[in-house]
PDB file of C-alpha atoms in Angstrom:
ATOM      1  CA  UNK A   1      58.110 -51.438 -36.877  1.00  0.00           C
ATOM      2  CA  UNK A   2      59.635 -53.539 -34.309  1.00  0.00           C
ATOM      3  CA  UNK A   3      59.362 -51.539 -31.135  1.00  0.00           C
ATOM      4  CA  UNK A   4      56.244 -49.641 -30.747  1.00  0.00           C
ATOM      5  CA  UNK A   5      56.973 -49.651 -27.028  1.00  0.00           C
ATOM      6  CA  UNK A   6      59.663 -46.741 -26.863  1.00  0.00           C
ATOM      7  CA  UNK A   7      57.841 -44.559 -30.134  1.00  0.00           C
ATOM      8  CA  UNK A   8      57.942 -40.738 -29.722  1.00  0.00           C
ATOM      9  CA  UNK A   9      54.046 -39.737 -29.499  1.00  0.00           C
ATOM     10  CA  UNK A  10      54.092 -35.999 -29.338  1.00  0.00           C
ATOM     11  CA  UNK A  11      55.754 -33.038 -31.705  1.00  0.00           C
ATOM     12  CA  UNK A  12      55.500 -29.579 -33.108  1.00  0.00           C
ATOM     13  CA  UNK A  13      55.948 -28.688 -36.308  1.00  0.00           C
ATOM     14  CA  UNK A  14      56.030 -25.070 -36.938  1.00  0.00           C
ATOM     15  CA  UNK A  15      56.582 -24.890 -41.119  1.00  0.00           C
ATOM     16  CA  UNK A  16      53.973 -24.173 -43.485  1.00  0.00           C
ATOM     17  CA  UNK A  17      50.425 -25.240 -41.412  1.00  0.00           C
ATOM     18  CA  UNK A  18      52.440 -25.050 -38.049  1.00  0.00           C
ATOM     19  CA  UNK A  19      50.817 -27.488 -35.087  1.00  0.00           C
ATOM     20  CA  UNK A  20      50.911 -29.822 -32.375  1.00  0.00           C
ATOM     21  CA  UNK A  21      50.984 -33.554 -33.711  1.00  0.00           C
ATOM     22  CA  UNK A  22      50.228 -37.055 -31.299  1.00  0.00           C
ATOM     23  CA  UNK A  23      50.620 -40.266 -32.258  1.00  0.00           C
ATOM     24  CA  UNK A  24      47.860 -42.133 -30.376  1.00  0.00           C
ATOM     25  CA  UNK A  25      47.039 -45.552 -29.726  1.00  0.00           C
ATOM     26  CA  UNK A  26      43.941 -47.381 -30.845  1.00  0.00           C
ATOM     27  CA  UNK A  27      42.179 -51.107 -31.041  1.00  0.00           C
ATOM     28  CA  UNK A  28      44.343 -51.123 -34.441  1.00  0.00           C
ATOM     29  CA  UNK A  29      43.254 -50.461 -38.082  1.00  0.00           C
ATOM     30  CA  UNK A  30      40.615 -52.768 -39.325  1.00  0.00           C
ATOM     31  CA  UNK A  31      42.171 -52.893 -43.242  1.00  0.00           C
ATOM     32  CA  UNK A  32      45.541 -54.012 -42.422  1.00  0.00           C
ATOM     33  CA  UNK A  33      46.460 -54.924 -45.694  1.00  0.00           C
ATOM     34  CA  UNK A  34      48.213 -52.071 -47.123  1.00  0.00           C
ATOM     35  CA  UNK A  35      51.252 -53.492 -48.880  1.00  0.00           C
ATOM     36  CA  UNK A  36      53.986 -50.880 -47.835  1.00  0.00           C
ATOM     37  CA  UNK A  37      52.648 -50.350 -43.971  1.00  0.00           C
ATOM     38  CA  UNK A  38      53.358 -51.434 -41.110  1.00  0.00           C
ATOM     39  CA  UNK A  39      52.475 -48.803 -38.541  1.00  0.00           C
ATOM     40  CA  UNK A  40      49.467 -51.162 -38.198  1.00  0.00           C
ATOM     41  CA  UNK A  41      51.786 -52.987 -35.416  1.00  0.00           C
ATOM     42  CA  UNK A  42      50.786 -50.199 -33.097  1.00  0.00           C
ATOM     43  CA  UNK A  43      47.605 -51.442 -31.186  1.00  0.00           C
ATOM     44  CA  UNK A  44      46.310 -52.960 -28.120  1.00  0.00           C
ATOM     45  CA  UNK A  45      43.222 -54.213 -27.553  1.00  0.00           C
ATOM     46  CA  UNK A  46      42.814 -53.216 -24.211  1.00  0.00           C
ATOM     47  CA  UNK A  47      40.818 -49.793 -24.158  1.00  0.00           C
ATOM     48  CA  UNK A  48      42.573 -48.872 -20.452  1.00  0.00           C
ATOM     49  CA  UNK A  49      45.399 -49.146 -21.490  1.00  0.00           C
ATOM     50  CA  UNK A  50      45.229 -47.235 -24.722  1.00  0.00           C
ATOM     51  CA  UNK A  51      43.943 -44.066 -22.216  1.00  0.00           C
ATOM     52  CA  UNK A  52      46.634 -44.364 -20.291  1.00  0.00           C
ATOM     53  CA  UNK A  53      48.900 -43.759 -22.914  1.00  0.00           C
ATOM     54  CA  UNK A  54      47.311 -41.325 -24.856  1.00  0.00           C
ATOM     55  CA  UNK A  55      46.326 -39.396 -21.882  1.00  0.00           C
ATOM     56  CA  UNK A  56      50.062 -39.143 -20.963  1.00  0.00           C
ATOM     57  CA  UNK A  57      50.717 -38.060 -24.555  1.00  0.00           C
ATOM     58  CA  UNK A  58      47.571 -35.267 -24.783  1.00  0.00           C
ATOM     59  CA  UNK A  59      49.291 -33.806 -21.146  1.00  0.00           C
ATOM     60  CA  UNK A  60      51.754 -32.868 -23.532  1.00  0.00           C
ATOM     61  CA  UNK A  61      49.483 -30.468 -26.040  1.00  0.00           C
ATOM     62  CA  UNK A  62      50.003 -26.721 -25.273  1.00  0.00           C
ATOM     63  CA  UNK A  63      47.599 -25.487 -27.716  1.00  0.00           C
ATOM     64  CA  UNK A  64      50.220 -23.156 -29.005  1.00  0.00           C
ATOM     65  CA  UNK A  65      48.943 -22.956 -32.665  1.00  0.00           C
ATOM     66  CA  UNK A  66      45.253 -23.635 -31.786  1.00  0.00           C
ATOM     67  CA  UNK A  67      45.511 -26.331 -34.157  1.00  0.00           C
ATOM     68  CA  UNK A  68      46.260 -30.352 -33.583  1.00  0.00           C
ATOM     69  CA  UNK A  69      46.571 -33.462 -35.730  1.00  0.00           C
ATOM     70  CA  UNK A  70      46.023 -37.376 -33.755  1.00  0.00           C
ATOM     71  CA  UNK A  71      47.125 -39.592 -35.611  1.00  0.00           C
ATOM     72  CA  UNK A  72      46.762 -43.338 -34.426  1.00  0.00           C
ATOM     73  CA  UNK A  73      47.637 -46.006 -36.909  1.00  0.00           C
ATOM     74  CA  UNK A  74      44.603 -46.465 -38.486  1.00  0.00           C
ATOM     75  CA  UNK A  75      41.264 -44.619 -37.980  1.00  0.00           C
ATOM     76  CA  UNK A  76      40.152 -42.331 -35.821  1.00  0.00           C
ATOM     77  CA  UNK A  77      37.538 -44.618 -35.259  1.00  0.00           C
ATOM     78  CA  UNK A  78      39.553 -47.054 -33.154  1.00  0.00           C
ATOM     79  CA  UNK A  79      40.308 -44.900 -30.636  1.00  0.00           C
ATOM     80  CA  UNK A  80      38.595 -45.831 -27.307  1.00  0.00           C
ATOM     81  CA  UNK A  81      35.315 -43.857 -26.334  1.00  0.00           C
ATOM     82  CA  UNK A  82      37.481 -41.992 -22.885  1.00  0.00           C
ATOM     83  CA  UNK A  83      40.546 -40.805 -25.405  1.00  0.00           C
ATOM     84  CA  UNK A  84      37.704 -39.237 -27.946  1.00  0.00           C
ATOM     85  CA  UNK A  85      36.134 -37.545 -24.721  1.00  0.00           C
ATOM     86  CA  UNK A  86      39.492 -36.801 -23.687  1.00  0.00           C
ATOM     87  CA  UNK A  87      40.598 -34.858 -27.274  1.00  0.00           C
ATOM     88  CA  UNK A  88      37.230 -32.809 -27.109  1.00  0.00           C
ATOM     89  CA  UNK A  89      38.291 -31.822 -23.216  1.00  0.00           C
ATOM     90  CA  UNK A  90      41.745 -30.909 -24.502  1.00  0.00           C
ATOM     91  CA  UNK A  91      40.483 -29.187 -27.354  1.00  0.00           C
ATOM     92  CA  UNK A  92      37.835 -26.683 -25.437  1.00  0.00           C
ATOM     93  CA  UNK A  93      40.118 -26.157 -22.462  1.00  0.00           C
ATOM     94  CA  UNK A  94      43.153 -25.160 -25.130  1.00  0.00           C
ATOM     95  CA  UNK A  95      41.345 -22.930 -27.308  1.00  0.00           C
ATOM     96  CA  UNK A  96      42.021 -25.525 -30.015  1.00  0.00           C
ATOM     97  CA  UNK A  97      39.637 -24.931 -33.054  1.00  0.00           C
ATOM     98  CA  UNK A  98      41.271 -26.828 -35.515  1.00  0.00           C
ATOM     99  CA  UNK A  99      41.592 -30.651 -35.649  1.00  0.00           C
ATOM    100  CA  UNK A 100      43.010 -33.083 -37.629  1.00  0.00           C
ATOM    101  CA  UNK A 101      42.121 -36.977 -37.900  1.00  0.00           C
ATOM    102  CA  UNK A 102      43.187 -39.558 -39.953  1.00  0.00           C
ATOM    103  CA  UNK A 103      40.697 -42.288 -41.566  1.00  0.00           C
ATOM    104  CA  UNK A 104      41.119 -45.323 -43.461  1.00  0.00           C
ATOM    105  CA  UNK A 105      38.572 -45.153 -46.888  1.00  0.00           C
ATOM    106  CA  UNK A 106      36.353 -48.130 -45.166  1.00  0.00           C
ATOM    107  CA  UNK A 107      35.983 -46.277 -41.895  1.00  0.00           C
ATOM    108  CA  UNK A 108      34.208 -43.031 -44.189  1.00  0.00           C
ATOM    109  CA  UNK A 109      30.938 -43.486 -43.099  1.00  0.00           C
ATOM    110  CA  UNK A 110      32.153 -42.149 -39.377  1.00  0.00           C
ATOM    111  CA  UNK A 111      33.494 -38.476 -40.805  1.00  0.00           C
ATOM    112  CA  UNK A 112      30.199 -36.719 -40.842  1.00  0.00           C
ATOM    113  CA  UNK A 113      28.965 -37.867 -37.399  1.00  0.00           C
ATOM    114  CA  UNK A 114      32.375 -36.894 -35.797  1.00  0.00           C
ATOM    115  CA  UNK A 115      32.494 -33.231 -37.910  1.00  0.00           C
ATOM    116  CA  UNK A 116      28.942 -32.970 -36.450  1.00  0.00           C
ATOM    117  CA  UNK A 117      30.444 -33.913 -32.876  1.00  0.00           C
ATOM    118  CA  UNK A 118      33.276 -31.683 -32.942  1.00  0.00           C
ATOM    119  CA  UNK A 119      31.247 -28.670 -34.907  1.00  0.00           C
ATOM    120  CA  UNK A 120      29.113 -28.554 -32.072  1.00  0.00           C
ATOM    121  CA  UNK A 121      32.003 -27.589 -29.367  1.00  0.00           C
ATOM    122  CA  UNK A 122      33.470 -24.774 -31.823  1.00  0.00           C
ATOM    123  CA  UNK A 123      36.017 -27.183 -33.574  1.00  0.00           C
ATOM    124  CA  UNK A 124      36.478 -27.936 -37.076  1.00  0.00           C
ATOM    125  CA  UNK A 125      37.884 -31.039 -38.342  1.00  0.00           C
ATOM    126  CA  UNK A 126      39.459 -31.951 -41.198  1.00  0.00           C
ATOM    127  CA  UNK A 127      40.265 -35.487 -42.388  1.00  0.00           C
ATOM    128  CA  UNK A 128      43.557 -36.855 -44.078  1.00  0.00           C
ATOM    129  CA  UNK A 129      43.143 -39.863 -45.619  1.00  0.00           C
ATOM    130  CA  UNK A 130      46.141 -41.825 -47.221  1.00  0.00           C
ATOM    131  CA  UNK A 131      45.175 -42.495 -51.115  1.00  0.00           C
ATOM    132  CA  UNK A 132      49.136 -42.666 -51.880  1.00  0.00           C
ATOM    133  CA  UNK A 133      48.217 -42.379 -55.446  1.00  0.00           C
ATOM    134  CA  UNK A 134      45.305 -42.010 -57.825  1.00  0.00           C
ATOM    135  CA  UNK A 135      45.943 -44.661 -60.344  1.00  0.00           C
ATOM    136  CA  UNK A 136      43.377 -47.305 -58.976  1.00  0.00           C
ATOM    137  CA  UNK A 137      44.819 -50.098 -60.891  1.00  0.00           C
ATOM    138  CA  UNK A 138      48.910 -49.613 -59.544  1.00  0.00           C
ATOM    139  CA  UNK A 139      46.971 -48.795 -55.683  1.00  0.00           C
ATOM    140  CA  UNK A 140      44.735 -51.861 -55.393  1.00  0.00           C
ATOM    141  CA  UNK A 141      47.496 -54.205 -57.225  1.00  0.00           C
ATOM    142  CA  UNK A 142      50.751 -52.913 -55.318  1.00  0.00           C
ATOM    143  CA  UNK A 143      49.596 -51.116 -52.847  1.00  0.00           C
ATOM    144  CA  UNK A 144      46.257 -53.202 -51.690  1.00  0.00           C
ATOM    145  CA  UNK A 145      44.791 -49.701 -50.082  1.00  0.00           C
ATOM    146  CA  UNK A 146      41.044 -51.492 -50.120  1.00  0.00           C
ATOM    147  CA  UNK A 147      40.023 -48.077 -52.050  1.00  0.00           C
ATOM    148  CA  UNK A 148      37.212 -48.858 -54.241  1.00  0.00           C
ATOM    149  CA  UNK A 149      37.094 -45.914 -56.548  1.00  0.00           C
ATOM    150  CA  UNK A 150      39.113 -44.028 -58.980  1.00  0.00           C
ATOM    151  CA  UNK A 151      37.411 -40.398 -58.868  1.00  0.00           C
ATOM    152  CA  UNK A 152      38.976 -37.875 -56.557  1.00  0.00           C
ATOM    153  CA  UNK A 153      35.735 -36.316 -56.290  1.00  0.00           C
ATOM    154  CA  UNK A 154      34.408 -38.682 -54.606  1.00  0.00           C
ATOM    155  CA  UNK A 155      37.240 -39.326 -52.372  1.00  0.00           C
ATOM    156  CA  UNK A 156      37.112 -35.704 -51.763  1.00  0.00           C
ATOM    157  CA  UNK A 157      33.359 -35.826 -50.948  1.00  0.00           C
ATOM    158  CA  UNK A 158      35.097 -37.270 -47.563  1.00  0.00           C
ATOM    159  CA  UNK A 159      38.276 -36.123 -46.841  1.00  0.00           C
ATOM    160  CA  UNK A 160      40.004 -32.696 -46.653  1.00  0.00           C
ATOM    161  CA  UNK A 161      43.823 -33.595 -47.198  1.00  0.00           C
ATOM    162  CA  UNK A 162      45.443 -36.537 -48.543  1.00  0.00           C
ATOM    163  CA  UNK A 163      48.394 -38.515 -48.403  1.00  0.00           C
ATOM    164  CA  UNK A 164      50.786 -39.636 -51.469  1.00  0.00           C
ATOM    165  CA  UNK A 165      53.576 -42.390 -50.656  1.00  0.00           C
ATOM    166  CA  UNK A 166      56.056 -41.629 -53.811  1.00  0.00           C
ATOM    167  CA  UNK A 167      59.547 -43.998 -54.056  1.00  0.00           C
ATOM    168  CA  UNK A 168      57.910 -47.518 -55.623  1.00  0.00           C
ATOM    169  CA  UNK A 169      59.102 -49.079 -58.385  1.00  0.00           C
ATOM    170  CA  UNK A 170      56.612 -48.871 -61.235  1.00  0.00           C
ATOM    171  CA  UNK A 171      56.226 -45.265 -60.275  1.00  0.00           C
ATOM    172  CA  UNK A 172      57.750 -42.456 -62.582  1.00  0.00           C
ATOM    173  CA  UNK A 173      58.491 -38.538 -62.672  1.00  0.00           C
ATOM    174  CA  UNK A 174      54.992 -38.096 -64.811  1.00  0.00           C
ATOM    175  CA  UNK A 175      52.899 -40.712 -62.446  1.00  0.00           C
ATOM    176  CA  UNK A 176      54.208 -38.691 -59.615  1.00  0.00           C
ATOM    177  CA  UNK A 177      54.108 -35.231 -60.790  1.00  0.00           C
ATOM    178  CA  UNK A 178      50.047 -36.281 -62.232  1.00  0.00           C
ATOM    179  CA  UNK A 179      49.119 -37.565 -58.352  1.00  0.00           C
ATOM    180  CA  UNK A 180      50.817 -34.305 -57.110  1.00  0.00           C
ATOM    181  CA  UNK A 181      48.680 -31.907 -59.301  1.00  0.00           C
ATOM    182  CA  UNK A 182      45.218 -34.107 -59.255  1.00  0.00           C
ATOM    183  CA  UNK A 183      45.638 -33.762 -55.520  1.00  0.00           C
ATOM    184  CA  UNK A 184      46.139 -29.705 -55.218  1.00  0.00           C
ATOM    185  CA  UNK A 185      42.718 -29.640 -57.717  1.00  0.00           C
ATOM    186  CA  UNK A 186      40.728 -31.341 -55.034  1.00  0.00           C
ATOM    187  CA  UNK A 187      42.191 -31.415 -51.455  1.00  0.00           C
ATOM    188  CA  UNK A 188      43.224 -28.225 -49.441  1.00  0.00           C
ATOM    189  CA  UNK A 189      46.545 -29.952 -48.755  1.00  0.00           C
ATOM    190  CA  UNK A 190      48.546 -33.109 -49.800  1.00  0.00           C
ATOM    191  CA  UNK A 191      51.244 -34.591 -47.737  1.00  0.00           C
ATOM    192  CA  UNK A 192      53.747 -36.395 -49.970  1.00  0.00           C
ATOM    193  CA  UNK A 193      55.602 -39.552 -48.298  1.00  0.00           C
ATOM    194  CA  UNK A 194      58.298 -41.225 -49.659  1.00  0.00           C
ATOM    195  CA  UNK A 195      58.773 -44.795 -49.013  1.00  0.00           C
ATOM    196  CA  UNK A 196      61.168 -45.506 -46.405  1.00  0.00           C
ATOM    197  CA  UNK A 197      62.806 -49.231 -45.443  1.00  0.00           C
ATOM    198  CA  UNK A 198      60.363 -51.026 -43.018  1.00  0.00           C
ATOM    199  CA  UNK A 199      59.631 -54.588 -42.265  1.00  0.00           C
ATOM    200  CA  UNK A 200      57.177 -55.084 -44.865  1.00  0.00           C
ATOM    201  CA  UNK A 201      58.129 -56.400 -48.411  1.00  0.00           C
ATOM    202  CA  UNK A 202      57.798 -53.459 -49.821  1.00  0.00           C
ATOM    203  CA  UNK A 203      61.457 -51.542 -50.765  1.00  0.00           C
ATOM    204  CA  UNK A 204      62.231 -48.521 -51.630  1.00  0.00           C
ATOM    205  CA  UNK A 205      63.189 -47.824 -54.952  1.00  0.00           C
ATOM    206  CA  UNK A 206      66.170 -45.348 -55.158  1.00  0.00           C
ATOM    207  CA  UNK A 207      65.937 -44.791 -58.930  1.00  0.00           C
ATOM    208  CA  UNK A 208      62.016 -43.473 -58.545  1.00  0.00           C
ATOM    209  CA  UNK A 209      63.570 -41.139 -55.299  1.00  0.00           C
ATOM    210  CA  UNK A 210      66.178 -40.012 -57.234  1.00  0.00           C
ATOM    211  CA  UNK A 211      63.984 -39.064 -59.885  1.00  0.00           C
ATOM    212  CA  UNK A 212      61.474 -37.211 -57.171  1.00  0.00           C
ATOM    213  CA  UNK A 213      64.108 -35.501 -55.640  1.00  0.00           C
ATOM    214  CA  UNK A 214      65.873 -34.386 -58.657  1.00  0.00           C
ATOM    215  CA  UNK A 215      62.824 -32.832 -60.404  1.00  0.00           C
ATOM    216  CA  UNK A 216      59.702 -32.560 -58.380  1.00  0.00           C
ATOM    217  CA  UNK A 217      61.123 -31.553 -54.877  1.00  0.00           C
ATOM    218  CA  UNK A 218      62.884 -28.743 -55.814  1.00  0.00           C
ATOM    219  CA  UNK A 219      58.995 -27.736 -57.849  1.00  0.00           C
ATOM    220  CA  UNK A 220      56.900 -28.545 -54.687  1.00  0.00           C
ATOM    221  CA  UNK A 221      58.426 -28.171 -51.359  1.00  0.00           C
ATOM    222  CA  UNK A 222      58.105 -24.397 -51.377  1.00  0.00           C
ATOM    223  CA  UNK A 223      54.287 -24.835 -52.101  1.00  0.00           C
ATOM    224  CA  UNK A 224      52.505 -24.193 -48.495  1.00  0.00           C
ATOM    225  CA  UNK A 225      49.897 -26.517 -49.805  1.00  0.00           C
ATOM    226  CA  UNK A 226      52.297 -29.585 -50.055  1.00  0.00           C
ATOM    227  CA  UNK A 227      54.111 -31.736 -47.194  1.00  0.00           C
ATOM    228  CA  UNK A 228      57.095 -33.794 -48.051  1.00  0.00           C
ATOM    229  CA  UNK A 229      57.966 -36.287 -45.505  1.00  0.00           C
ATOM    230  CA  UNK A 230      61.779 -36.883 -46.512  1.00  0.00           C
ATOM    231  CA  UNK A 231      61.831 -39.807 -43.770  1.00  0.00           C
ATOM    232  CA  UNK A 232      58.601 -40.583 -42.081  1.00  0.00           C
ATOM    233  CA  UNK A 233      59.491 -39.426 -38.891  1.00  0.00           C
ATOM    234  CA  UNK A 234      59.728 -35.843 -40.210  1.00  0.00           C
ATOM    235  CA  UNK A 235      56.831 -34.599 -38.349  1.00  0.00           C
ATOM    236  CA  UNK A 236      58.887 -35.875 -35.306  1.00  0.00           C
ATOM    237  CA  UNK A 237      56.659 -38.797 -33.937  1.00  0.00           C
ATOM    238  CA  UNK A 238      56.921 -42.444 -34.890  1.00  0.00           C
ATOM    239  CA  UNK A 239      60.610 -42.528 -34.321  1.00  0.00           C
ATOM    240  CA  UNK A 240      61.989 -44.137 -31.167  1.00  0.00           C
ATOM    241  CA  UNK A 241      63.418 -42.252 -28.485  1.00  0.00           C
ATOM    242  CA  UNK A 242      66.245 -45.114 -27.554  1.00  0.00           C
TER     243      UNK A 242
END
């Protein structure tokens, strides 16, 4: 991610679990070590600024579906104290009753007080959290997600939907398809990404997309249950509007 400066912060996406989607901006994710990522680039420490720009982006929310995801680069946790006030605001005066935050695995230990939070204004929220694949040893050696267990029922103790990044060498048709199924046993949904060309070292590998797309896509991308982010900019935010 070069430009962070021009990014496009607000969509709709009307498929499947139709809703508004922001890309916010926060003090920046505390793990920063994922391998493949480098969305981590969009930060600034300055809390004021941060509500400027997310306030700008919130105007944008209709509350057409009564449902929103933020996303922000890390954790809902480093958003600034005015933007969290802000989304609760929004969310009452919209008739929004379903939220959707993301949350790195070492920033857990927020998700019950904020469910509390937001249960008590009439709003549920549900948590994605980006696991990108449930073989510990390939995760914490490849990927370096910082996720320090290998039971989905545990990881599912804390989050509601997860995230699988698929297009890695070392990855195969049965890893993939086994990461697929283990997360429609214990999440409500699963957003598949595949890995896309960024500035990290990271590549993607076009045998293991070939292989995805050949034999799993066509399987899973009817499933209402199951996102598939072609490009990551298929929700329509992150991409750059010059």
């Amino acid at each position: 991610m070069s430009d962070t400066n021009h990014l496009i912060r607000y969509s709709v996406i009307t498929e499947k679990n139709p809703r508004e989607i922001v890309l916010l901006r926060g003090n920046g994710c505390k793990w920063r070590r994922c391998s493949f990522c480098d969305y981590h680039l969009d930060f600034n420490l300055n809390p004021k600024l941060n509500y400027q720009l997310n306030a700008k982006v919130l105007a944008k929310v209709t509350g057409q579906f009564k449902r929103l995801e933020v996303i922000n680069s890390g954790s809902f946790s480093d958003l600034d104290q005015d933007t969290m006030n802000l989304i609760k605001k929004l969310c009452i005066g919209k008739g929004i009753t379903t939220l959707y935050f993301e949350c790195h695995w070492m920033d857990r230990l927020h998700i019950a007080a904020a469910r509390e939070a937001f249960g008590a204004l009439g709003i549920r929220l549900e948590i994605k959290g980006g696991v990108e694949t449930f073989d510990r040893k390939y995760r914490e050696s490849v990927l370096c997600k910082g996720i320090d267990t290998d039971d989905p029922k545990e990881i599912a103790e804390y989050y509601d939907q997860i995230c699988l990044l698929f297009g890695i060498t070392g990855q195969t048709q049965d890893s993939m398809e086994r990461d697929l199924e283990i997360g429609l046993t214990y999440f409500k949904r699963v957003c598949v990404n595949l890995m896309s060309k960024n500035s990290t070292a990271i590549t993607p590998d076009k045998e293991v997309l070939s292989s995805f797309m050949s034999t799993l896509y066509p399987r899973y991308k009817g499933n209402p249950r199951v996102d598939i982010l072609v490009s990551n900019t298929d929700f329509g935010v992150g991409g750059t509007d010059e």
